[in-house]
XYZ file of C-alpha atoms in Angstrom:
620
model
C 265.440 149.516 -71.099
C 262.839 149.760 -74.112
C 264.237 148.817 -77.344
C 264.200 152.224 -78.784
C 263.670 154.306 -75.583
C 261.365 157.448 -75.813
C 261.578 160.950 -74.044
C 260.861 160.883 -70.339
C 262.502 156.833 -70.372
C 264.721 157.884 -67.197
C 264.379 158.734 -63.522
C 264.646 161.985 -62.639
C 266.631 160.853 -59.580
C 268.925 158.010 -61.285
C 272.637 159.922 -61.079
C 271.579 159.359 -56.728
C 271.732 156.445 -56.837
C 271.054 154.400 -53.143
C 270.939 158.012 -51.846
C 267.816 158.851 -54.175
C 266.001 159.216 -50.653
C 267.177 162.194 -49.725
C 264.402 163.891 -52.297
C 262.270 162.929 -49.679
C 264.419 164.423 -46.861
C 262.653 168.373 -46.427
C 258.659 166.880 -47.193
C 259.645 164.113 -44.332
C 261.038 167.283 -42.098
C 258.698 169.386 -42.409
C 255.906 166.940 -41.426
C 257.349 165.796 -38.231
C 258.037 169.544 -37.449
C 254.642 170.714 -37.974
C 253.278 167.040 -36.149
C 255.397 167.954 -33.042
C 254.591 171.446 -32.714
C 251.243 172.754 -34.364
C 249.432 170.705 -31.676
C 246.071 171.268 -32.236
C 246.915 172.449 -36.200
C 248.223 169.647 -36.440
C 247.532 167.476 -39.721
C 247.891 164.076 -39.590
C 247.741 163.079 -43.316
C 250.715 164.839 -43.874
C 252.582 162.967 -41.717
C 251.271 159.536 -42.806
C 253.054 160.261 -45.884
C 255.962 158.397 -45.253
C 255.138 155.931 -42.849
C 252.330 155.337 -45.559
C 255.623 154.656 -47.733
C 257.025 152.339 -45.847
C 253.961 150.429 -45.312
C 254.307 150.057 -49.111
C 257.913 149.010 -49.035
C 257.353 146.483 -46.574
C 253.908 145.131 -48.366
C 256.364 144.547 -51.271
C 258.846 142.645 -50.110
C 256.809 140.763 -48.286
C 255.567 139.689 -51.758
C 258.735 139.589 -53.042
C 259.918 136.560 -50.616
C 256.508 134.392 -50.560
C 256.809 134.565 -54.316
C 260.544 133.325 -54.481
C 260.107 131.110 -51.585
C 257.230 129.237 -53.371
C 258.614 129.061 -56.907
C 261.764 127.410 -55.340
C 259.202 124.783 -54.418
C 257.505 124.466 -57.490
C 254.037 123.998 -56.293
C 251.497 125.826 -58.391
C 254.347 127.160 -60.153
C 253.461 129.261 -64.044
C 256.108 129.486 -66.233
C 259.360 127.258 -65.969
C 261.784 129.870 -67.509
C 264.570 131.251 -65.310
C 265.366 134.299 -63.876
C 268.550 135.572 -64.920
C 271.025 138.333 -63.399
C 269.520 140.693 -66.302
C 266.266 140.905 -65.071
C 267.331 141.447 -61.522
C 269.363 144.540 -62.526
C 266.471 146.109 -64.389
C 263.997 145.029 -61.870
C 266.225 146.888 -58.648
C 264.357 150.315 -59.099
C 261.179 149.198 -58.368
C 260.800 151.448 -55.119
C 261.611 154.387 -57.422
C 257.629 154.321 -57.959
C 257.057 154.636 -54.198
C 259.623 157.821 -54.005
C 257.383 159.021 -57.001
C 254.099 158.745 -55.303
C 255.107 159.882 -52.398
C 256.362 163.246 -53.994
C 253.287 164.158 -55.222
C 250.990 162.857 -52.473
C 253.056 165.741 -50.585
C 252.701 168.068 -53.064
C 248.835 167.548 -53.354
C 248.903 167.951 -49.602
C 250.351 171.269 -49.980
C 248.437 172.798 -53.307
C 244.878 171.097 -53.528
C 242.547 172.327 -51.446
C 240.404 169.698 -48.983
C 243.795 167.578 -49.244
C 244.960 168.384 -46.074
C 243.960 168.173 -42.288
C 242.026 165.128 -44.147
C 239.665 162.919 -41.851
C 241.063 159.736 -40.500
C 237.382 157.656 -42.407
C 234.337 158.016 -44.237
C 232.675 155.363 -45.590
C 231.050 156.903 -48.527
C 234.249 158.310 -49.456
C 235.235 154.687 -49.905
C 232.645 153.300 -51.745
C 233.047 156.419 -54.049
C 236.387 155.057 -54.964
C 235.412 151.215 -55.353
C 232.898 152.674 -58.091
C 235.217 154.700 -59.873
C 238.140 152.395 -59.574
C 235.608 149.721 -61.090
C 233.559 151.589 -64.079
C 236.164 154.223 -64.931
C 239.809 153.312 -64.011
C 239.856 150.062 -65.171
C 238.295 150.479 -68.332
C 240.466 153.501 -69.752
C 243.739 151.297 -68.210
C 242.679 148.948 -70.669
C 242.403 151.485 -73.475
C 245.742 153.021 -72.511
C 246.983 149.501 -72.073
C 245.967 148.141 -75.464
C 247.932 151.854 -77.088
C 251.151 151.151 -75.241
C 251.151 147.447 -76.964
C 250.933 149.544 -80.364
C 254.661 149.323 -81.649
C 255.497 152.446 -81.794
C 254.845 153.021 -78.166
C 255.674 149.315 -77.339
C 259.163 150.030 -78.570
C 259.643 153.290 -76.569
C 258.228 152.800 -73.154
C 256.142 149.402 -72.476
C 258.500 146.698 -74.277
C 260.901 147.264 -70.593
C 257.970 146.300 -68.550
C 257.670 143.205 -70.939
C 261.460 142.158 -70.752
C 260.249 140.308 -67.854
C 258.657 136.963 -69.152
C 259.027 135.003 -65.897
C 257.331 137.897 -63.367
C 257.970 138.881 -60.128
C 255.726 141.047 -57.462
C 258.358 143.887 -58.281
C 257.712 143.083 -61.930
C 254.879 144.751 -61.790
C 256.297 148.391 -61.095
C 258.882 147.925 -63.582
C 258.187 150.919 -66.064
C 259.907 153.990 -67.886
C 259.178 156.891 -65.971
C 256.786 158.217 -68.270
C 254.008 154.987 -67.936
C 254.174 155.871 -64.253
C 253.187 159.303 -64.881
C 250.237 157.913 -66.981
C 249.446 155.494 -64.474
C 249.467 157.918 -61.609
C 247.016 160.057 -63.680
C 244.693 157.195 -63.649
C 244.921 155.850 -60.240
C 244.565 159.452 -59.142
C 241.205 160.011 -60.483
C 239.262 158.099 -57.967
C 241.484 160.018 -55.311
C 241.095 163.312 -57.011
C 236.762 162.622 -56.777
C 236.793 162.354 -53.009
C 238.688 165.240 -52.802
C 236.142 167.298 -54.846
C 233.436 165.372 -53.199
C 234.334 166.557 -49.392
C 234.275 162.708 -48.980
C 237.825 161.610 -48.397
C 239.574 160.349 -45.493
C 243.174 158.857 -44.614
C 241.905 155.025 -44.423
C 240.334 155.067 -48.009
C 243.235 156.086 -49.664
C 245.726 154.009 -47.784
C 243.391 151.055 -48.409
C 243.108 152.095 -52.212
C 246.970 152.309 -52.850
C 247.353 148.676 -50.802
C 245.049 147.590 -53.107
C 246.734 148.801 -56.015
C 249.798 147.168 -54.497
C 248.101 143.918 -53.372
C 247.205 143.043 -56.484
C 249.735 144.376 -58.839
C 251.956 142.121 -56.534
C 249.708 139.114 -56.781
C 249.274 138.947 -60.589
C 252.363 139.257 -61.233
C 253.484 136.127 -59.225
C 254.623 133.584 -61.132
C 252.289 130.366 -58.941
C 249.230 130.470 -58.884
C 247.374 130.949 -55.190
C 243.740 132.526 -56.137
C 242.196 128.939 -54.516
C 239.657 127.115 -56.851
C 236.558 127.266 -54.183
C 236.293 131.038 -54.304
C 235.164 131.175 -57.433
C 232.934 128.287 -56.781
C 231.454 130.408 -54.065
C 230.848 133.573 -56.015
C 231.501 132.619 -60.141
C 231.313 136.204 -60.966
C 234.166 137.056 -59.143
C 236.043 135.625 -62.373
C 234.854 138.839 -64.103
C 236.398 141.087 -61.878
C 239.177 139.653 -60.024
C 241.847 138.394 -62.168
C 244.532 135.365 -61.120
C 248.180 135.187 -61.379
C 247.593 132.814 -64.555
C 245.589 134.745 -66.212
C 248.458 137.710 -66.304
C 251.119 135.369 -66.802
C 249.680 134.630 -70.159
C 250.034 138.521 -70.858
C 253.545 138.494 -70.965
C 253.664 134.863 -72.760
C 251.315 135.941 -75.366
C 251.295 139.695 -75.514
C 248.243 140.675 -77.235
C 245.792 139.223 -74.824
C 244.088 140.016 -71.116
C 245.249 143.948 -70.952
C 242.544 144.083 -68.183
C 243.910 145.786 -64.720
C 242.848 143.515 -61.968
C 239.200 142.876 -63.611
C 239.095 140.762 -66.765
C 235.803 142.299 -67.478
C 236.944 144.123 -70.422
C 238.696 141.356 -72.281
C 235.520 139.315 -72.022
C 233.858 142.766 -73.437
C 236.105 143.446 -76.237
C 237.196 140.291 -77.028
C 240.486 140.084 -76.191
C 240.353 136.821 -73.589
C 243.087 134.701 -73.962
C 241.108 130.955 -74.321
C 243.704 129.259 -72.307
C 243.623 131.127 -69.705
C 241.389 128.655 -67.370
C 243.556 126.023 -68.708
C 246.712 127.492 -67.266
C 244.730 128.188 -64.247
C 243.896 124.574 -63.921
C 246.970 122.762 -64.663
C 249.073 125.553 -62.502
C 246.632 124.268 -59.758
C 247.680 120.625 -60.305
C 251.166 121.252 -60.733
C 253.016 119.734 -57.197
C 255.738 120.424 -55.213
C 259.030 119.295 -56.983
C 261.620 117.109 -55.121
C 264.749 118.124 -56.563
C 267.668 116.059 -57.565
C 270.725 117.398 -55.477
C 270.293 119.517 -52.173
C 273.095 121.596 -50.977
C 272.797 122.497 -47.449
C 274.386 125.770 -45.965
C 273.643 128.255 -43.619
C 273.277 132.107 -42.845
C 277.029 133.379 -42.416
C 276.775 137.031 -40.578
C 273.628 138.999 -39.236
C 273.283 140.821 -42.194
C 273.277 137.825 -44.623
C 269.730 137.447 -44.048
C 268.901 140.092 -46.178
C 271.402 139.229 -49.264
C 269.594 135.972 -49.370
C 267.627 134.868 -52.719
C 264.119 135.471 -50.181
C 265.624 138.719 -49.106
C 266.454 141.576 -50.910
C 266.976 140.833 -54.852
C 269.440 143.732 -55.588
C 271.705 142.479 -52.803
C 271.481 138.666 -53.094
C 272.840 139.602 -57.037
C 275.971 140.799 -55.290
C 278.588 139.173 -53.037
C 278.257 139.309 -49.514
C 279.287 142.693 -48.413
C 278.328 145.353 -45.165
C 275.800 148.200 -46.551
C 275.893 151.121 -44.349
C 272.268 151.893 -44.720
C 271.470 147.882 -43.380
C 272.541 149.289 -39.474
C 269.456 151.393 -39.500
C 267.699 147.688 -39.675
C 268.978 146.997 -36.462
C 265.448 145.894 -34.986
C 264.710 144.128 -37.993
C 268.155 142.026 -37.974
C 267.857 141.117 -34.233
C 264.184 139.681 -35.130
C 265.301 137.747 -37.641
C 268.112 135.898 -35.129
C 265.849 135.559 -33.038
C 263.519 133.632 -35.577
C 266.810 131.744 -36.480
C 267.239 130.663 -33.180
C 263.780 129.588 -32.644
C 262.786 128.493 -35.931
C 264.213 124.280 -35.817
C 264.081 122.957 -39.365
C 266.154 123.972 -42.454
C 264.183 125.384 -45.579
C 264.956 126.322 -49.255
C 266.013 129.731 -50.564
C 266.913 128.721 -54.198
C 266.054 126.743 -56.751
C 268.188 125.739 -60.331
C 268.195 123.305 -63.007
C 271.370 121.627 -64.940
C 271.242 119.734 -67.497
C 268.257 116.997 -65.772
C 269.138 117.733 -62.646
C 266.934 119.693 -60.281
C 268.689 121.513 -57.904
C 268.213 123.020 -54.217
C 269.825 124.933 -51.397
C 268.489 124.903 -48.639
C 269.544 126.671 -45.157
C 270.431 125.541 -41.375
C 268.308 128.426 -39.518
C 271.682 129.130 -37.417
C 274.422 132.007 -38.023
C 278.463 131.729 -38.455
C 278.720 132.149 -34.458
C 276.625 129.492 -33.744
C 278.847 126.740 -34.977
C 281.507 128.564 -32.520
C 279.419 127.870 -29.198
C 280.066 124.922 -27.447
C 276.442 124.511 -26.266
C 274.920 125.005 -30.000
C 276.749 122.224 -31.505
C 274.001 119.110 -30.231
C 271.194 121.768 -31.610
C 273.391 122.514 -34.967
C 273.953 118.428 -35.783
C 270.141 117.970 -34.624
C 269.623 120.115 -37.331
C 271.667 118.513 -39.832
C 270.692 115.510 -39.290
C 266.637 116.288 -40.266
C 267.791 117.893 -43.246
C 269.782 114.567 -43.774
C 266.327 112.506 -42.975
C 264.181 114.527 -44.961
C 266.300 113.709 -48.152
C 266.092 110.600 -47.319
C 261.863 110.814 -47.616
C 261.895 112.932 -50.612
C 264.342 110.602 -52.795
C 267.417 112.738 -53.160
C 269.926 111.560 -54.491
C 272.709 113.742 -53.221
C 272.875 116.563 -50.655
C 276.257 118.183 -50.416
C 277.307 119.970 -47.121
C 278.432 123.658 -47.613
C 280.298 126.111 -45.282
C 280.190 125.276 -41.548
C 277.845 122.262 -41.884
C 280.867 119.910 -41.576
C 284.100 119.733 -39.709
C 286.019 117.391 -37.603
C 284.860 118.557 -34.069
C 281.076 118.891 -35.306
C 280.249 115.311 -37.537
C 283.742 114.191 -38.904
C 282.936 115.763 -41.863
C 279.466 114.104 -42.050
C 280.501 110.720 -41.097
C 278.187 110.274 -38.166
C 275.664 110.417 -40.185
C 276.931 107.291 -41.983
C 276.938 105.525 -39.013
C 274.208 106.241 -37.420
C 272.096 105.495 -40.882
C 273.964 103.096 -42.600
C 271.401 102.343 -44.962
C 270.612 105.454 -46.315
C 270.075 105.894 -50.219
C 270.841 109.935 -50.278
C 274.395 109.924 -50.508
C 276.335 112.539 -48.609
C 279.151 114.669 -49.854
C 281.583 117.029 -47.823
C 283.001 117.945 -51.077
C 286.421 117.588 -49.923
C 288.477 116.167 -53.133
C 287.008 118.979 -55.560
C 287.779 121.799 -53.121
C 291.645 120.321 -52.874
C 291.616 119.854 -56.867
C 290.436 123.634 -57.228
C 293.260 124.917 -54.862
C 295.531 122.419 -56.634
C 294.914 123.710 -59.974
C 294.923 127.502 -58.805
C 298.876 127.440 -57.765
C 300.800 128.815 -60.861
C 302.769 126.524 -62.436
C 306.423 126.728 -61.719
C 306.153 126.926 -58.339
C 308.269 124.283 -56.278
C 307.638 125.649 -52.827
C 304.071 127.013 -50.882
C 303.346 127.767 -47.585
C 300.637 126.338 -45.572
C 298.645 128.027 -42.820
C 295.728 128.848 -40.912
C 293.486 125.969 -39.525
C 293.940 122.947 -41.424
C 291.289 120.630 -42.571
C 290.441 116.979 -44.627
C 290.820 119.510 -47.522
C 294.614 120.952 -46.347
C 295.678 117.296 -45.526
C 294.903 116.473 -49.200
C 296.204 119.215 -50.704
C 299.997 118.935 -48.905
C 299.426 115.096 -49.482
C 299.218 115.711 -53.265
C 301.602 118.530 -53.514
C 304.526 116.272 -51.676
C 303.890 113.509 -54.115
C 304.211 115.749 -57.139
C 307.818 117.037 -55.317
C 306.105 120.448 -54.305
C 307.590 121.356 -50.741
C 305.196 122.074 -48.342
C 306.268 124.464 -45.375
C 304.244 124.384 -42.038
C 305.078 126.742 -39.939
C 303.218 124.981 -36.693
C 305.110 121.801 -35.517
C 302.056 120.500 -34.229
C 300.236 120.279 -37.639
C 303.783 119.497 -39.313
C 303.520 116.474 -36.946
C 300.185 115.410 -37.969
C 301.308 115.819 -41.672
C 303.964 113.530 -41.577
C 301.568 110.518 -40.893
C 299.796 111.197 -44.037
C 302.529 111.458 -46.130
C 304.580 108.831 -47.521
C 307.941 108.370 -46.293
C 309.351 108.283 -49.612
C 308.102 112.031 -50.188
C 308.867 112.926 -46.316
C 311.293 115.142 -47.156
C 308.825 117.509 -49.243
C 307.385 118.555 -45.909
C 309.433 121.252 -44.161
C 308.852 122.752 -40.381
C 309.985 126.447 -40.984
C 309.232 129.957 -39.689
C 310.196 131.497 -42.340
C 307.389 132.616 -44.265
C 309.147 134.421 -47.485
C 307.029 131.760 -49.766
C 305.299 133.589 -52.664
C 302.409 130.916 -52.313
C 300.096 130.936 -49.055
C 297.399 128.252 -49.017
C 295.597 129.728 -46.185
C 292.849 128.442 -43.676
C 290.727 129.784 -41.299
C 292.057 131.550 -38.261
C 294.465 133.077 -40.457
C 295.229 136.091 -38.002
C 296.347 139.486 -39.394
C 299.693 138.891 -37.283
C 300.008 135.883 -39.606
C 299.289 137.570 -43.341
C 301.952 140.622 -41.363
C 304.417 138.503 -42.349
C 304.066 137.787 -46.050
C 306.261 139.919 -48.444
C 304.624 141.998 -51.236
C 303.331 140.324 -54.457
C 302.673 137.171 -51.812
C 299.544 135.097 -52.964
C 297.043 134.223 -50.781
C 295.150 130.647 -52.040
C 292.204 129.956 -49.241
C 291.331 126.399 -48.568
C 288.439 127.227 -46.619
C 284.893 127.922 -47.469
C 286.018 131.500 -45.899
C 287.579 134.022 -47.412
C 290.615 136.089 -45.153
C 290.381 139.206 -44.350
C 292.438 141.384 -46.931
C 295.324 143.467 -44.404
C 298.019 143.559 -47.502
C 296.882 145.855 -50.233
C 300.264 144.876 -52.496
C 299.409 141.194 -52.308
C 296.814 138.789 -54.569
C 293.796 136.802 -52.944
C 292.275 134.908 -54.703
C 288.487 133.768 -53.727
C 287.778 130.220 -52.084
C 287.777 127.193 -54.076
C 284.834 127.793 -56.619
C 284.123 127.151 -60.468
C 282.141 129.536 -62.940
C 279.217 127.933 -63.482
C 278.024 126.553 -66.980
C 275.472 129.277 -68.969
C 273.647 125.935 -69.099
C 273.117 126.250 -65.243
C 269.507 128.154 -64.726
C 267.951 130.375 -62.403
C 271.194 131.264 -61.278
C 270.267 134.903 -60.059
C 271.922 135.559 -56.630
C 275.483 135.035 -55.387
C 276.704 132.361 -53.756
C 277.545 134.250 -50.214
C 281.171 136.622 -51.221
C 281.336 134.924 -54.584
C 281.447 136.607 -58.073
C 278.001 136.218 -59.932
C 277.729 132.824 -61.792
C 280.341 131.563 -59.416
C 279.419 128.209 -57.273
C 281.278 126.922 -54.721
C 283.425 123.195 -55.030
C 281.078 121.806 -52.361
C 278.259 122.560 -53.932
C 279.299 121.845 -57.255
C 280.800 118.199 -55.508
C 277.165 117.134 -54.766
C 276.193 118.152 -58.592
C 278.806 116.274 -59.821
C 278.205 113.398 -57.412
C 274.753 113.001 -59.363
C 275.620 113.709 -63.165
C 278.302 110.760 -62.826
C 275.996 108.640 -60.895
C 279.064 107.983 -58.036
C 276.813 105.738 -55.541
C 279.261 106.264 -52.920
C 279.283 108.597 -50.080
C 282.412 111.171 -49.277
C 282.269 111.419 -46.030
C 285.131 111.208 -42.423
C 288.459 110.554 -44.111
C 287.383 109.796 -47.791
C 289.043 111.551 -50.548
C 288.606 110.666 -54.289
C 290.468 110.757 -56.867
C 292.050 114.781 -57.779
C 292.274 114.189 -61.337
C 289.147 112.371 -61.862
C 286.815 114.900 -60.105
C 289.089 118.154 -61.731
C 288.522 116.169 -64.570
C 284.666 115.516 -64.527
C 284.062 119.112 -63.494
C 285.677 120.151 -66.628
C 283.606 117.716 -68.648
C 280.598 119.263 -67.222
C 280.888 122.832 -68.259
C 282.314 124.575 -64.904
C 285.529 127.016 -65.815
C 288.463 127.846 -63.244
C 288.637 131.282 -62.146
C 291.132 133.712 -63.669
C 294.091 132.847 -61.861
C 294.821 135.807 -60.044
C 292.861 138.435 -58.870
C 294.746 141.627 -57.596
C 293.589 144.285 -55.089
């Protein structure tokens, strides 16, 4: 929002919401009718609309991933700020300017004469609109661009657009309502001449709104990827083709390069920043970075591909939930498996900074399911493993393995990897003891009995371990894993750990495979404390769940704009904060098969560190 927002600041459309589309519903109705039945009549510009709107959607977010993908790897990369939560909330509405366009492209269909039953291309028709786009559009942008930095305009309407100091693609959309009305005056003048002309067709005005959209997207990256040799090739292509650097120092330095996409005016008038082929130069030079810490994890279910940090911003800011519109993707999510499945190497989807550690996550191409199938588990540890190795190249120190990437039956909890490289110097971290030490410190005090079920794990073995030797019964309902318990516990506090059916605890540490039968059983106001890097499903509306072991994150921690899979914003996991940890306190160990270390000194040095228990209950 503008500091002191003006008249026409709003969306029309803003009270819809997600369901904003259905403006479009009777325009998109009425040109498939009249395509399917006026046969002859029939005008195919009008019913290019909104596939042409889609093309732009999908042109977008194809920018939108490239640029977060290669900022998380730091090569070429701008400006070293962080994105925050903020900016991804104000940014969410950037398809709002598609909708907008759209409108009216139907509604000059329908009103302006020539703008229907248009031709499908005409050459001079497009040459017409390079010229005007060039000598006319560009320079009155920069007019109306140097205005709307005046203060009392920069207040009302362009100080939102300038909220943004680290860009995105979508940055570049990212005005009140009223600049877009401006702006759509402008870019419709070149549209408007062909149309007076008798000289427009389908192709150039697709082509000129992908332009638009190409670079809009592209300057507003925040690497640089306009390659050195091109302007080697043709030097006055500096003069009309502007760089990603060059409008990065626009929202650094405000009052300089208010060109468009063609600098020629700030050369003209003065108004060229002189570091701008500096930045370009040393963004050029700047390298990939090797981070720190690496936590590896992997997609959970079909439609987590999309709430990742590369996929769609507004959903990675939220916990991992099912969107009703995401079934009508259905071709689009069964592509993406099948890239999963084919695609063998792990790569990064975020990238953070903490204190003067540089942080990664990076992601096993394989889904939830896939760690369930018997004949995936060789290709899954494969996988693992080269993550593992390339570490080891790059000079990590730690990488921390997150959800299904460890477990008994698939590495012993990442102790194969031990064995098989005994000499490596990235140290690997199942994050075990700070996951036990959350659940630990997340049973209310007072309580002298819990109940343990579900599938147990290295992390329930050292939580009933530690809760018998602080005289906390433990009550397993399964004699099998009560069996398996009793070897682990000290016979002196054997008699803490209690075979029962009866499940009338208040206090359920729960696992995976926790069956709905199984939570049938609990008695209102029963808690529900998972172990697992899973959450249960919630059956009892009168009961408490709290969220898997996880911290709140320092406001120290950067870049920290997406959730971590269901968690809360600003919420990280105990396995990935155990690899962070690993590295601030320099542990040269690795925590790997049956190693556990000790509660209290890892609760302990997470505390030191800046990373906050959850509220202690969380009701449904």
């Amino acid at each position: 929002m503008a500091t002191t927002p003006g008249i026409l600041t709003e969306w029309p459309w803003k009270q819809l919401g997600s369901y904003k589309y259905v403006i479009l519903a009777p325009w998109v109705a009425q040109s498939i009718y009249h395509f399917a039945t006026k046969g002859e009549e029939r005008d195919l510009a009008n019913f290019l609309i909104f596939p042409g709107m889609m093309w732009r959607m999908i042109h977008n977010q194809i920018w939108i991933s490239l640029s977060r993908y290669r900022t998380s790897k730091g090569k070429n990369r701008i400006v070293d700020k962080s994105i925050e939560f903020e900016q991804i909330d104000r940014e969410r509405n950037w398809d709002d300017q598609i909708i907008f366009n759209g409108i009216l492209l139907y509604l000059a269909n329908l009103f302006i004469r020539g703008a229907s039953h248009v031709p499908f291309w005409r050459l001079d028709g497009a040459i017409l609109i390079a010229l005007m786009h060039a000598g006319l559009v560009e320079f009155l942008y920069y007019w109306l661009h140097r205005a709307l930095h005046h203060h009392y305009l920069y207040s009302r309407y362009h100080s939102h657009h300038h909220s943004s100091i680290v860009t995105e693609p979508i940055t570049s959309v990212i005005h009140p309502f009223a600049e877009h009305i401006a702006y759509f005056l402008l870019f419709a003048i070149p549209m408007l001449s062909t149309l007076y002309t008798g000289t427009t067709s389908i192709i150039a005005i697709v082509g000129y709104l992908t332009y638009i959209d190409f670079m809009n997207n592209m300057g507003h990256c925040n690497f640089e990827l306009v390659p050195k040799w091109v302007f080697l090739v043709f030097p006055p292509l500096k003069y009309i083709m502007y760089t990603p650097s060059f409008h990065s120092l626009h929202h650094t330095q405000f009052r300089t390069n208010y060109s468009l996409f063609m600098p020629f005016y700030d050369y003209i008038y003065g108004t060229m920043d002189k570091s701008s082929d500096k930045l370009y130069e040393t963004s050029f030079q700047r390298q990939e970075e090797f981070p720190d810490v690496v936590h590896l994890t992997h997609l959970t279910t079909l439609e987590s591909v999309y709430q990742l940090r590369l996929g769609f911003a507004s959903l990675a800011s939220k916990p991992l939930t099912s969107k009703w519109y995401l079934w009508m993707m259905w071709p689009v999510t069964l592509w993406s498996m099948i890239l999963a499945c084919v695609y063998n190497r792990s790569f990064i989807v975020e990238r953070n900074t903490f204190k003067k550690l540089r942080l990664q996550t990076w992601i096993v191409p394989r889904y939830s399911v896939h760690y369930s199938l018997q004949w995936q588990r060789e290709a899954i540890d494969k996988l693992i493993e080269e993550a593992i190795l390339e570490a080891e190249d790059k000079g990590i120190k730690v990488l921390s393995l997150g959800l299904l990437n460890q477990g008994e039956k698939l590495n012993r909890n990442g102790e194969i990897y031990i064995e098989k490289f005994p000499k490596l110097k990235v140290k690997i971290v199942d994050g075990s003891s700070l996951a036990a030490t959350v659940v630990l410190n997340s049973i209310p005090r007072g309580t002298t009995q819990v109940l343990l079920m579900g599938k147990f794990s290295k992390v329930a073995y050292a939580i009933a371990f530690s809760l018998c030797h602080n005289n906390v019964q433990v009550v397993v309902e399964r004699e099998d894993e009560y069996e398996k318990l009793k070897f682990k516990v000290a016979p002196e506090y054997e008699s803490n750990l209690i075979h029962s059916k009866s499940c009338t605890q208040k206090i359920w540490l729960v696992g995976e495979d926790l069956t709905t039968n199984d939570q049938l059983k609990a008695s209102k106001g029963t808690v529900f404390i998972p172990f697992s890097q899973f959450p249960p499903k919630i059956i009892h509306m009168d009961c408490f769940y709290l969220d898997p072991p996880a911290m709140a994150a320092p406001t120290s921690f950067e870049n920290l704009h997406s959730c971590e899979n269901w968690l809360p914003r600003r919420v990280i996991s105990a396995w990935r904060i155990a690899g962070i940890l690993h590295a601030l306190e320099g542990w040269n160990v690795h925590e790997c098969g049956d190693t556990i270390f000790d509660v209290d000194k890892v609760w302990q040095a997470a505390l030191q560190h800046g990373f906050r228990p959850l509220p202690a209950l969380a009701k449904v």
